[in-house]
């Protein structure tokens, strides 16, 4: 059984900024960091909210 991965605020912010820049798609960023695309989208939404 594996443990949950925890991501720092800095990591989340960097991933969200990558999506917001528009250079790469959410899927590409998620694949590179080995996380689910929905997680990247959630971080993006939170970054846009404040």
Backbone as JSON Lines, residues from 0, in Angstrom:
{"i":0,"aa":"X","n":[0.84,-1.17,0.0],"ca":[0.0,0.0,0.0],"c":[0.89,1.24,0.0]}
{"i":1,"aa":"X","n":[0.55,2.18,-0.83],"ca":[1.38,3.38,-0.93],"c":[0.8,4.51,-0.1]}
{"i":2,"aa":"X","n":[1.64,5.48,0.19],"ca":[1.18,6.64,0.94],"c":[0.83,7.77,-0.02]}
{"i":3,"aa":"X","n":[0.05,8.7,0.44],"ca":[-0.33,9.84,-0.4],"c":[0.86,10.76,-0.59]}
{"i":4,"aa":"X","n":[0.96,11.26,-1.79],"ca":[2.02,12.23,-2.08],"c":[1.55,13.6,-1.64]}
{"i":5,"aa":"X","n":[2.46,14.37,-1.07],"ca":[2.13,15.73,-0.64],"c":[2.95,16.7,-1.47]}
{"i":6,"aa":"X","n":[2.31,17.76,-1.92],"ca":[2.98,18.74,-2.76],"c":[3.05,20.07,-2.03]}
{"i":7,"aa":"X","n":[4.2,20.7,-2.12],"ca":[4.38,22.0,-1.46],"c":[3.61,23.08,-2.22]}
{"i":8,"aa":"X","n":[3.4,24.17,-1.55],"ca":[2.72,25.3,-2.18],"c":[3.5,25.83,-3.37]}
{"i":9,"aa":"X","n":[4.82,25.8,-3.26],"ca":[5.66,26.27,-4.37],"c":[5.47,25.39,-5.61]}
{"i":10,"aa":"X","n":[5.42,24.08,-5.4],"ca":[5.24,23.16,-6.52],"c":[3.9,23.39,-7.2]}
{"i":11,"aa":"X","n":[2.85,23.55,-6.38],"ca":[1.52,23.77,-6.92],"c":[1.47,25.07,-7.73]}
{"i":12,"aa":"X","n":[2.1,26.1,-7.18],"ca":[2.1,27.4,-7.87],"c":[2.85,27.31,-9.2]}
{"i":13,"aa":"X","n":[3.97,26.61,-9.22],"ca":[4.74,26.47,-10.46],"c":[3.94,25.72,-11.52]}
{"i":14,"aa":"X","n":[3.27,24.65,-11.1],"ca":[2.47,23.88,-12.05],"c":[1.31,24.72,-12.58]}
{"i":15,"aa":"X","n":[0.67,25.47,-11.71],"ca":[-0.45,26.32,-12.14],"c":[0.03,27.4,-13.09]}
{"i":16,"aa":"X","n":[1.17,28.0,-12.81],"ca":[1.7,29.04,-13.68],"c":[2.07,28.5,-15.06]}
{"i":17,"aa":"X","n":[2.56,27.27,-15.09],"ca":[2.89,26.66,-16.38],"c":[1.64,26.56,-17.25]}
{"i":18,"aa":"X","n":[0.52,26.18,-16.65],"ca":[-0.74,26.07,-17.4],"c":[-1.21,27.45,-17.83]}
{"i":19,"aa":"X","n":[-1.13,28.42,-16.92],"ca":[-1.61,29.76,-17.23],"c":[-0.81,30.43,-18.35]}
{"i":20,"aa":"X","n":[0.47,30.11,-18.44],"ca":[1.29,30.66,-19.52],"c":[0.81,30.2,-20.88]}
{"i":21,"aa":"X","n":[0.29,28.98,-20.95],"ca":[-0.25,28.47,-22.19],"c":[0.77,27.82,-23.11]}
{"i":22,"aa":"X","n":[2.01,27.69,-22.65],"ca":[3.04,27.05,-23.48],"c":[2.77,25.56,-23.65]}
{"i":23,"aa":"X","n":[2.25,24.93,-22.59],"ca":[1.97,23.5,-22.62],"c":[0.56,23.25,-22.1]}
{"i":24,"aa":"X","n":[0.0,22.14,-22.49],"ca":[-1.35,21.8,-22.06],"c":[-1.32,21.22,-20.65]}
{"i":25,"aa":"X","n":[-2.49,21.19,-20.05],"ca":[-2.63,20.61,-18.72],"c":[-2.17,19.16,-18.73]}
{"i":26,"aa":"X","n":[-2.54,18.44,-19.76],"ca":[-2.16,17.03,-19.88],"c":[-0.65,16.86,-19.94]}
{"i":27,"aa":"X","n":[0.04,17.69,-20.7],"ca":[1.49,17.59,-20.81],"c":[2.17,17.85,-19.48]}
{"i":28,"aa":"X","n":[1.69,18.86,-18.77],"ca":[2.28,19.19,-17.47],"c":[2.01,18.07,-16.47]}
{"i":29,"aa":"X","n":[0.81,17.55,-16.46],"ca":[0.45,16.47,-15.54],"c":[1.29,15.22,-15.81]}
{"i":30,"aa":"X","n":[1.47,14.89,-17.06],"ca":[2.26,13.72,-17.42],"c":[3.72,13.88,-16.99]}
{"i":31,"aa":"X","n":[4.26,15.06,-17.2],"ca":[5.66,15.3,-16.84],"c":[5.89,15.18,-15.34]}
{"i":32,"aa":"X","n":[4.92,15.65,-14.54],"ca":[5.07,15.62,-13.09],"c":[4.44,14.37,-12.45]}
{"i":33,"aa":"X","n":[3.86,13.5,-13.29],"ca":[3.24,12.25,-12.85],"c":[2.11,12.5,-11.84]}
{"i":34,"aa":"X","n":[1.21,13.42,-12.21],"ca":[0.03,13.71,-11.42],"c":[-1.19,13.71,-12.34]}
{"i":35,"aa":"X","n":[-2.36,13.67,-11.75],"ca":[-3.59,13.62,-12.55],"c":[-3.89,15.01,-13.1]}
{"i":36,"aa":"X","n":[-4.35,15.1,-14.33],"ca":[-4.67,16.41,-14.93],"c":[-5.71,17.21,-14.14]}
{"i":37,"aa":"X","n":[-6.66,16.52,-13.5],"ca":[-7.65,17.23,-12.7],"c":[-7.0,17.98,-11.55]}
{"i":38,"aa":"X","n":[-5.93,17.43,-11.0],"ca":[-5.24,18.09,-9.9],"c":[-4.61,19.39,-10.38]}
{"i":39,"aa":"X","n":[-4.01,19.36,-11.56],"ca":[-3.41,20.57,-12.12],"c":[-4.49,21.62,-12.38]}
{"i":40,"aa":"X","n":[-5.62,21.18,-12.88],"ca":[-6.72,22.1,-13.14],"c":[-7.24,22.74,-11.85]}
{"i":41,"aa":"X","n":[-7.3,21.96,-10.79],"ca":[-7.73,22.48,-9.49],"c":[-6.77,23.55,-9.0]}
{"i":42,"aa":"X","n":[-5.47,23.28,-9.11],"ca":[-4.46,24.26,-8.67],"c":[-4.55,25.53,-9.52]}
{"i":43,"aa":"X","n":[-4.85,25.36,-10.8],"ca":[-4.99,26.52,-11.69],"c":[-6.17,27.38,-11.25]}
{"i":44,"aa":"X","n":[-7.3,26.74,-10.96],"ca":[-8.47,27.48,-10.52],"c":[-8.21,28.23,-9.22]}
{"i":45,"aa":"X","n":[-7.53,27.6,-8.29],"ca":[-7.21,28.25,-7.01],"c":[-6.27,29.42,-7.21]}
{"i":46,"aa":"X","n":[-5.36,29.29,-8.15],"ca":[-4.44,30.39,-8.44],"c":[-5.2,31.58,-9.03]}
{"i":47,"aa":"X","n":[-6.18,31.31,-9.87],"ca":[-6.96,32.38,-10.47],"c":[-7.87,33.07,-9.44]}
{"i":48,"aa":"X","n":[-8.32,32.32,-8.46],"ca":[-9.2,32.88,-7.43],"c":[-8.45,33.79,-6.46]}
{"i":49,"aa":"X","n":[-7.19,33.53,-6.28],"ca":[-6.48,34.4,-5.34],"c":[-5.26,33.77,-4.86]}
